[in-house]
Tab-separated table of C-alpha atoms in Angstrom:
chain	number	residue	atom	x	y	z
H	623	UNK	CA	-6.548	3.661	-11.940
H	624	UNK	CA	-7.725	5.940	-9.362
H	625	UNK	CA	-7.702	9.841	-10.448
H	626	UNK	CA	-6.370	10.484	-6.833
H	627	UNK	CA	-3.451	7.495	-7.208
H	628	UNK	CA	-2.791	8.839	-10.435
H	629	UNK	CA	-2.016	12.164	-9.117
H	630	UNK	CA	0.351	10.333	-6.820
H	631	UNK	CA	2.511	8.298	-9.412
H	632	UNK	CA	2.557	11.021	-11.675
H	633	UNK	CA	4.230	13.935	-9.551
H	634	UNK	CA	6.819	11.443	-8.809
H	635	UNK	CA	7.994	10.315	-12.265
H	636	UNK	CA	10.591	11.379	-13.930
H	637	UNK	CA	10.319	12.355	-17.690
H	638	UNK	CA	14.178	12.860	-18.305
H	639	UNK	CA	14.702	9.093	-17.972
H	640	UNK	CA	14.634	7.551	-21.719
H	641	UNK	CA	12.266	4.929	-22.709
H	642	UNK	CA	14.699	1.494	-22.776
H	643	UNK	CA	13.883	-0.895	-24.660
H	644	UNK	CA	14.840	-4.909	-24.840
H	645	UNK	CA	18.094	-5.506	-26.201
H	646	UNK	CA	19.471	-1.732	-25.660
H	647	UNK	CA	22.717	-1.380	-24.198
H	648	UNK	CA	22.696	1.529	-21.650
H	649	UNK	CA	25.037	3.194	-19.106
H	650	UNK	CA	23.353	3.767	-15.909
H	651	UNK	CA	24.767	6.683	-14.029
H	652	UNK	CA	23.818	6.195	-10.361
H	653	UNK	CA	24.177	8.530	-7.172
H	654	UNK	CA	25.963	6.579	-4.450
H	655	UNK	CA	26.189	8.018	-1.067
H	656	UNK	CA	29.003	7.050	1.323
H	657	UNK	CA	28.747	8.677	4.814
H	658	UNK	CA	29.182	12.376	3.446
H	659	UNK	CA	30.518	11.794	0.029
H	660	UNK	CA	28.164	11.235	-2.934
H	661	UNK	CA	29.691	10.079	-5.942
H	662	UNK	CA	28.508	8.378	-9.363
H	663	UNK	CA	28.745	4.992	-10.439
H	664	UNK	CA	28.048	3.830	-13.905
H	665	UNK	CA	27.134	0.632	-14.440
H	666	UNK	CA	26.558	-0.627	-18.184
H	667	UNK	CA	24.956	-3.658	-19.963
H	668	UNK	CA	22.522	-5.091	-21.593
H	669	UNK	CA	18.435	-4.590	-20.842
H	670	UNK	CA	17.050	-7.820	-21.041
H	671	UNK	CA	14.132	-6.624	-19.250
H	672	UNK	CA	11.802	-3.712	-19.055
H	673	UNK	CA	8.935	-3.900	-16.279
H	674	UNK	CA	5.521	-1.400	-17.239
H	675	UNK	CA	3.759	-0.555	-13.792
H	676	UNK	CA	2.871	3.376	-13.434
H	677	UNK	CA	6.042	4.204	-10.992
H	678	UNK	CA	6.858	1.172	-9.839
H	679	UNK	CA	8.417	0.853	-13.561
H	680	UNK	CA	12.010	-1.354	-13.912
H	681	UNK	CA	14.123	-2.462	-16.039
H	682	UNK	CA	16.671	-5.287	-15.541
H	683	UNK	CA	20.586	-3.957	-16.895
H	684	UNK	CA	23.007	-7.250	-17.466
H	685	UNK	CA	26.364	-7.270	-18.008
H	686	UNK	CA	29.434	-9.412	-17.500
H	687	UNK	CA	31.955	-8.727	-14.921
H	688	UNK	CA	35.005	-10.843	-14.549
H	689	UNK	CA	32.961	-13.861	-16.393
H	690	UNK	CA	30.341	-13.261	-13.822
H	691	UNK	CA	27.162	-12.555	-15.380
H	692	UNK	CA	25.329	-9.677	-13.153
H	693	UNK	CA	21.806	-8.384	-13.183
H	694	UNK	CA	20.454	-5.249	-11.827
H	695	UNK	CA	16.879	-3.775	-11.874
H	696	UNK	CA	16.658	-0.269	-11.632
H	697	UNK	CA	13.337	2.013	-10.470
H	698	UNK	CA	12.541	4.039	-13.869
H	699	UNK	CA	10.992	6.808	-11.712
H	700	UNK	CA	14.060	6.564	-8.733
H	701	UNK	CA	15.760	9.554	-7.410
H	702	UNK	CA	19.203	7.886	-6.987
H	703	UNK	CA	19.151	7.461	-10.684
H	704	UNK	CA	21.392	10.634	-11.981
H	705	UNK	CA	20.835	9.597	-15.691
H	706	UNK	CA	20.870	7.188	-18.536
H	707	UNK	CA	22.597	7.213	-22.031
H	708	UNK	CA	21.528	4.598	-24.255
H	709	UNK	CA	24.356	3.397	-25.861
H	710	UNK	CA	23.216	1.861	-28.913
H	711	UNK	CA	19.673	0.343	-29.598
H	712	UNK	CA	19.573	-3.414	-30.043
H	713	UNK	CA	18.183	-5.866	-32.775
H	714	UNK	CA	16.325	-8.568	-30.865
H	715	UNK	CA	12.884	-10.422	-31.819
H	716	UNK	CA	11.734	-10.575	-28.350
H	717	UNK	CA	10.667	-8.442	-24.904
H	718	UNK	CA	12.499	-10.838	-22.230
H	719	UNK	CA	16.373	-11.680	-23.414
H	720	UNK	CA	16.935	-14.038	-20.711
H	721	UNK	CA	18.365	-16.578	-22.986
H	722	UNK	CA	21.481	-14.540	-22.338
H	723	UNK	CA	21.702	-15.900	-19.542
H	724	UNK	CA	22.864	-19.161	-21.389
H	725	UNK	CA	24.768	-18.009	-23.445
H	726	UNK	CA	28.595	-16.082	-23.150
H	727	UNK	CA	31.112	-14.722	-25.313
H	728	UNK	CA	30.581	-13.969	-29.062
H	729	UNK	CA	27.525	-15.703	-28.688
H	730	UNK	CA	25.851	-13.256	-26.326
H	731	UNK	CA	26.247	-10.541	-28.837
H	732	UNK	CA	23.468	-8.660	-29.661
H	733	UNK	CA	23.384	-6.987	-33.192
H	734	UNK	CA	22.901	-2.983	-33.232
H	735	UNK	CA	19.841	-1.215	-35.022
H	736	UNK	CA	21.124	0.041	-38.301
H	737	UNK	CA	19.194	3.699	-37.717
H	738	UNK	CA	19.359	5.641	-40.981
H	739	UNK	CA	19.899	9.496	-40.706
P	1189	UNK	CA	-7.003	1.187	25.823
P	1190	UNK	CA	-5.750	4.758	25.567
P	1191	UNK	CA	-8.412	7.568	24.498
P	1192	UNK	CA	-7.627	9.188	21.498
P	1193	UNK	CA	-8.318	11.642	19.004
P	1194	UNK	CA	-8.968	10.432	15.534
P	1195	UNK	CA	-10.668	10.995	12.099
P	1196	UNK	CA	-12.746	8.896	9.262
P	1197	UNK	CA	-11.693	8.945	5.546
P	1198	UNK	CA	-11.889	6.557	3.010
P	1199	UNK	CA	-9.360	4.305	1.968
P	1200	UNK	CA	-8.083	4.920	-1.856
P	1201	UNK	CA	-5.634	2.504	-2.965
P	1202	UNK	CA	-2.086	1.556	-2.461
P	1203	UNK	CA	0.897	3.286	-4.475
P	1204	UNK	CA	4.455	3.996	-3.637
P	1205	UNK	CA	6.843	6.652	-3.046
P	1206	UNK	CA	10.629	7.179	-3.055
P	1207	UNK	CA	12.098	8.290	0.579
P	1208	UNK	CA	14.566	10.419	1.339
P	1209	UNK	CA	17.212	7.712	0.920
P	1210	UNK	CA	16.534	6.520	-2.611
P	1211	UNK	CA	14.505	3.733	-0.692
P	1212	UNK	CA	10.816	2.420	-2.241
P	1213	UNK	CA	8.313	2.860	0.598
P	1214	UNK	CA	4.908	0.949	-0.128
P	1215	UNK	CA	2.205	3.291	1.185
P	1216	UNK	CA	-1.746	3.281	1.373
P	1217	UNK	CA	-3.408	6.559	0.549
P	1218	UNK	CA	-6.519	7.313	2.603
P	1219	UNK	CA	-8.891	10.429	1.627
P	1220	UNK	CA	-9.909	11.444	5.301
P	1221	UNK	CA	-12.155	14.242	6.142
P	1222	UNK	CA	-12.744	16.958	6.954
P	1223	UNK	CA	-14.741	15.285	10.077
P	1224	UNK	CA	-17.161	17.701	11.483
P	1225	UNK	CA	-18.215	17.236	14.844
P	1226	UNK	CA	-21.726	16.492	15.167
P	1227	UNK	CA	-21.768	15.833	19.525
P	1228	UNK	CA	-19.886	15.947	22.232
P	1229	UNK	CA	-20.668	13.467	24.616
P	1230	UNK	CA	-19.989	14.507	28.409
P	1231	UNK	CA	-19.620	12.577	31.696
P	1232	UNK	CA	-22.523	14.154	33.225
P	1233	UNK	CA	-24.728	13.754	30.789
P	1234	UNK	CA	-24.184	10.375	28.280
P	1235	UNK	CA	-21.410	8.885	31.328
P	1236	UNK	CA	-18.713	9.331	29.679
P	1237	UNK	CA	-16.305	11.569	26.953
P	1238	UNK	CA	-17.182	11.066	23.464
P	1239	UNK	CA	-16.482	13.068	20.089
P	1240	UNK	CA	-19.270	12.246	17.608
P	1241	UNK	CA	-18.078	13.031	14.431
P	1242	UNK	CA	-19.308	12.384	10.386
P	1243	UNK	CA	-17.832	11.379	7.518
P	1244	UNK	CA	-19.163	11.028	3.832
P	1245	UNK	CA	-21.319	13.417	2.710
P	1246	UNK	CA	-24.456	12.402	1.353
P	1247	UNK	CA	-27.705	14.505	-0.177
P	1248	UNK	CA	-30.342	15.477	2.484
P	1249	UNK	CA	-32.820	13.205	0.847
P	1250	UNK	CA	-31.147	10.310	1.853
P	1251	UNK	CA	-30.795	11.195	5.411
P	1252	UNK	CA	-34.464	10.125	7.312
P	1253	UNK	CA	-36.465	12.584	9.880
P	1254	UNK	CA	-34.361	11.334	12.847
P	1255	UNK	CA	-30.961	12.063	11.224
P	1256	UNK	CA	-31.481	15.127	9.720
P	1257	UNK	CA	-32.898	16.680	13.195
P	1258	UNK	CA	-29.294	15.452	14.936
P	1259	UNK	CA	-27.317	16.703	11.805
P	1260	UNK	CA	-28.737	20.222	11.570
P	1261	UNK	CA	-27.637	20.640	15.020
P	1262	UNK	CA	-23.970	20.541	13.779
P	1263	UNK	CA	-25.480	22.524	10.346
P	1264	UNK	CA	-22.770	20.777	8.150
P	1265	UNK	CA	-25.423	18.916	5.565
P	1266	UNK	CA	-25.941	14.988	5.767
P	1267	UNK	CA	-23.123	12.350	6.345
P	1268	UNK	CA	-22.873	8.762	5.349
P	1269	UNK	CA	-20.967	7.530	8.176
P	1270	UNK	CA	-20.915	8.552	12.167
P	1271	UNK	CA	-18.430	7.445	14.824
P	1272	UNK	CA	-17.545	8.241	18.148
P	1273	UNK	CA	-14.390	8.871	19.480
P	1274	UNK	CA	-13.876	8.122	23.359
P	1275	UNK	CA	-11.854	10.700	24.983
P	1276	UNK	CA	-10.263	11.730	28.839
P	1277	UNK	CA	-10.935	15.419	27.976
P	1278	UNK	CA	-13.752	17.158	25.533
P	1279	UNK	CA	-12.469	21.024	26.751
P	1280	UNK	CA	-12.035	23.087	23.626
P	1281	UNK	CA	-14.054	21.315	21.034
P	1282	UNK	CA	-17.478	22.464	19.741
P	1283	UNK	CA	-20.132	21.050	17.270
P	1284	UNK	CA	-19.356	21.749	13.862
P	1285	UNK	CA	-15.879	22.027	14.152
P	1286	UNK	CA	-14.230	20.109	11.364
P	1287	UNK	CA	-11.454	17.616	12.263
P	1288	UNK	CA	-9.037	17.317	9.209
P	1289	UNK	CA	-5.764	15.652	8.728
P	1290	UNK	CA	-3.821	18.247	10.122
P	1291	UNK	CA	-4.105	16.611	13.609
P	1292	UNK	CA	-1.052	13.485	12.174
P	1293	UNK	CA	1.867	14.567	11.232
P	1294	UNK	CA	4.400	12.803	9.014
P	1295	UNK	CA	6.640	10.246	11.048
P	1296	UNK	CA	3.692	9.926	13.311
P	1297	UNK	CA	2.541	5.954	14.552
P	1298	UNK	CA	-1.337	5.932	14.046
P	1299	UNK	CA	-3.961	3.020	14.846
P	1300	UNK	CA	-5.895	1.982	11.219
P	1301	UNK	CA	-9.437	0.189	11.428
P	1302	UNK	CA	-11.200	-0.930	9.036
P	1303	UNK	CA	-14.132	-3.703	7.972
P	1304	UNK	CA	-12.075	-6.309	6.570
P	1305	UNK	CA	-12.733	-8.089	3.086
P	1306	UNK	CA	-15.140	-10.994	3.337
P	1307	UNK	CA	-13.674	-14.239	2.086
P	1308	UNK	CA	-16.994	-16.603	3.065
P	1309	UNK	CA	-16.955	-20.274	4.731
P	1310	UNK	CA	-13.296	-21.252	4.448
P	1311	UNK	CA	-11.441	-24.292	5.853
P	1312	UNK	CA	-8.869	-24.370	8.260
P	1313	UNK	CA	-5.669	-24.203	5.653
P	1314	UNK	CA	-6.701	-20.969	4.712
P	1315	UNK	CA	-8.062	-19.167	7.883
P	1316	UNK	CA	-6.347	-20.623	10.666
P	1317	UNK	CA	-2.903	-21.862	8.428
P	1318	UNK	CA	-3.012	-25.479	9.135
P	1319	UNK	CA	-0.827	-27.762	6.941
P	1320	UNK	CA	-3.519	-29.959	5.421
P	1321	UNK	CA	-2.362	-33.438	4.498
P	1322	UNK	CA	0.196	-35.218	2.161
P	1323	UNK	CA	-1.282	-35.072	-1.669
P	1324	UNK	CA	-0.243	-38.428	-1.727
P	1325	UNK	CA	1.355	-41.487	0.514
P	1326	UNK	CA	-2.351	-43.307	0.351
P	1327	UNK	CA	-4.006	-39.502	1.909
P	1328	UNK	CA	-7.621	-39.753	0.245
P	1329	UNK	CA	-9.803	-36.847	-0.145
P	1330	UNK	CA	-8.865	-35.061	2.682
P	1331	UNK	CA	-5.695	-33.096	1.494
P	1332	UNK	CA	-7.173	-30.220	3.350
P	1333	UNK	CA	-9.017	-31.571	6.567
P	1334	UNK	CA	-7.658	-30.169	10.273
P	1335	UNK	CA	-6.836	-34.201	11.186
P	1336	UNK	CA	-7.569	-34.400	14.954
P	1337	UNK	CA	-9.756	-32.198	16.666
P	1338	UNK	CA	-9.634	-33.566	20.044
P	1339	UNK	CA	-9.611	-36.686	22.349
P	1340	UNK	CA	-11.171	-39.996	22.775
P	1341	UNK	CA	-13.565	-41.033	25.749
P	1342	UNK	CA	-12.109	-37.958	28.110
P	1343	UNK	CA	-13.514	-35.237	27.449
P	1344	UNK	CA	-16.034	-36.736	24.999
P	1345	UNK	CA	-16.601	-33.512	23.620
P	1346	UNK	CA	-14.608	-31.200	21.715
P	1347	UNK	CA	-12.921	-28.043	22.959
P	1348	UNK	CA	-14.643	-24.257	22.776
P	1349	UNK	CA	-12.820	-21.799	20.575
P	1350	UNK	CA	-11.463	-25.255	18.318
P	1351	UNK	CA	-9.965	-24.000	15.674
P	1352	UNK	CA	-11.984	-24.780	12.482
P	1353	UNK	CA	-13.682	-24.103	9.026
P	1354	UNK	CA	-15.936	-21.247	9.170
P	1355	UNK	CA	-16.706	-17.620	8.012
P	1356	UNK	CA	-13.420	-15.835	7.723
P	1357	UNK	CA	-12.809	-12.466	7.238
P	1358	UNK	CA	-15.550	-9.131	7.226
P	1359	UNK	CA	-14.871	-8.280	10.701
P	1360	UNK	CA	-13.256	-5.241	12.244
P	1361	UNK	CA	-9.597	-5.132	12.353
P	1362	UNK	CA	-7.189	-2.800	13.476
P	1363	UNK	CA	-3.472	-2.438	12.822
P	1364	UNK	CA	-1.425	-0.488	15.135
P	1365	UNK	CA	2.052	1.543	14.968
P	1366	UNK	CA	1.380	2.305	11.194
P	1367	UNK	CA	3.652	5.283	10.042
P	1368	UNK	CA	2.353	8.078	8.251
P	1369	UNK	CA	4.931	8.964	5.727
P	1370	UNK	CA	2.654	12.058	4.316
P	1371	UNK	CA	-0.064	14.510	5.156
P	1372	UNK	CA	-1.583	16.732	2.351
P	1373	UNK	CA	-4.143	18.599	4.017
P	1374	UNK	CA	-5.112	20.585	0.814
P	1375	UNK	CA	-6.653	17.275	-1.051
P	1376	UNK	CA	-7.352	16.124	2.215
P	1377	UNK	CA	-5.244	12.997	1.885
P	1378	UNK	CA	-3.058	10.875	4.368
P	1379	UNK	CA	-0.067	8.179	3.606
P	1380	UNK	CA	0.515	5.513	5.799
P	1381	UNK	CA	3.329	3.082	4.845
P	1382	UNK	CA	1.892	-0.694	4.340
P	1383	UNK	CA	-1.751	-2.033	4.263
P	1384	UNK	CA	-4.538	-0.965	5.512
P	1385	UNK	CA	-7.772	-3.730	6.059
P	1386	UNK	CA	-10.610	-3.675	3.793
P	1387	UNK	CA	-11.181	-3.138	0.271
P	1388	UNK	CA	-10.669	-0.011	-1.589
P	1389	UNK	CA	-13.417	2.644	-0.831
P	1390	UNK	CA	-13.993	0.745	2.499
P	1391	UNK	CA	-14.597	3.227	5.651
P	1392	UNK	CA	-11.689	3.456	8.188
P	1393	UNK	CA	-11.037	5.147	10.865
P	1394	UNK	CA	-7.531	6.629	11.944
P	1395	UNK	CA	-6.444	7.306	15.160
P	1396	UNK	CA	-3.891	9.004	16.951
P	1397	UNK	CA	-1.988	6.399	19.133
């Protein structure tokens, strides 16, 4: 890419954001504004997707509500993001999960990472 | 059409920022001057107001006898790319004095213009957005013909300005009420939100509007 573009993208991304994987199960702390108030919203799930493009990056966050399955993508590099915590890291065999989308219950589990101390 | 001030740059690519409201605003980033003014045009001389003003710089080599004459008057080396700007009023400007982005500020509407790309002979679907024909339903081999292009015995000729196949694209275009979301005069770069026409390193010219 263009040295100048670059220069662009990078002064606008944010390094504090970890790097999600597929298969992670995060908690997305978001800034909401109402009116006057601002207040934080967490919103946890699944990634079944992570998007690569400079600071356009996203990744997709589902998780099941009420036994409605919901999807969000969320800008990597977005301001209204307050933070992330990865909640545990996920055991899958491939990049794009949506096969979760067919599946529910015990089924959709996704096995955690042993990770060894 | 109103007479306004404006500058050349270069456009660099498209990227996109966050606004102020968490929002994703799709921008183009054009690397535009610093202009210098090489003439001034005046009524009582050339008939009418003009800024003449340069853009690219090149070596002096490449400039030829006649060029380099009209660009030492303005003592500013030699420039790829001259343009004119039309004005009411030419009071207060002088040759050599560079134009640079600081004339838009951000929130501003500008008018962009620029060569656009060249897409060669193309049929009607494409450059004037006819529908074409059925793929099937007994249509043969012309999926993408206009159909009709006119009448029978009266007129017995076909319309001027008929819309059909032909060389699309490569001309001059200019989009107006583009926002500039951001002006950085020390890299010399503007942000307008959206597209801009032509390709990337393609010569266009912003004005205010």
């Amino acid at each position: 890419m263009n040295a100048i573009l670059k220069n662009i993208e990078a002064e606008q991304m944010r390094v504090d954001i970890p790097m999600v994987k597929a298969g992670d199960t995060v908690k997305v702390h978001l800034r909401i504004i109402e009116g006057e108030k601002e207040r934080i919203q967490v919103f946890q799930g699944v990634v079944i997707r992570v998007h690569r493009g400079g600071v356009g990056s996203t990744f997709t966050v589902r998780k099941v509500s009420d036994g409605v399955g919901v999807e969000r993508v969320f800008p990597f590099h977005s301001p209204y993001i307050e933070r992330v915590d990865v909640v545990s890291e996920g055991k899958v065999r491939r990049s794009r999960l949506y096969y979760l989308r067919e599946l529910k219950g015990k089924a959709s589990r996704i096995k955690s990472k042993q990770i060894w101390e | 059409m109103a007479k306004t001030l404006g500058i050349l740059g270069r456009k660099v690519g498209m990227t996109r920022i966050f606004g102020n409201d968490g929002s994703v605003v799709p921008v183009t980033v054009i690397d535009a001057g610093p202009c210098p003014i090489m003439q001034i045009k005046k009524t009582d001389k050339e008939g009418y107001n003009a800024l003449q003003v340069a853009y690219g710089t090149i070596p002096d080599r490449k400039s030829n006898k006649p060029m380099l004459g009209h660009q030492a008057k303005a003592g500013k080396g030699s420039f790829r790319h001259q343009r004119e700007f039309p004005l009411e009023s030419v009071e207060g400007y002088e040759i050599g004095q560079e134009l640079t982005v600081d004339i838009f500020k951000p929130g501003e509407k500008v008018k962009v213009t620029g060569q656009s790309r060249g897409k060669g002979f193309q049929g009607v679907m494409k450059r004037h957005n006819f529908r074409g024909k059925p793929a099937s339903h007994g249509v043969e081999k012309v999926h993408r013909s206009p159909g009709s292009i006119g009448s029978n015995t009266e007129p017995s000729r076909v319309f001027k300005g008929k819309k059909m196949g032909g060389h699309m694209g490569d001309r001059r275009v200019t989009i107006m009420n583009v926002e500039v979301v951001d002006v950085r005069p020390e890299d010399n770069l503007i942000l307008v939100k959206g597209q801009v026409p032509g390709a990337a390193n393609g010569l266009v010219m912003i004005r205010k509007s």
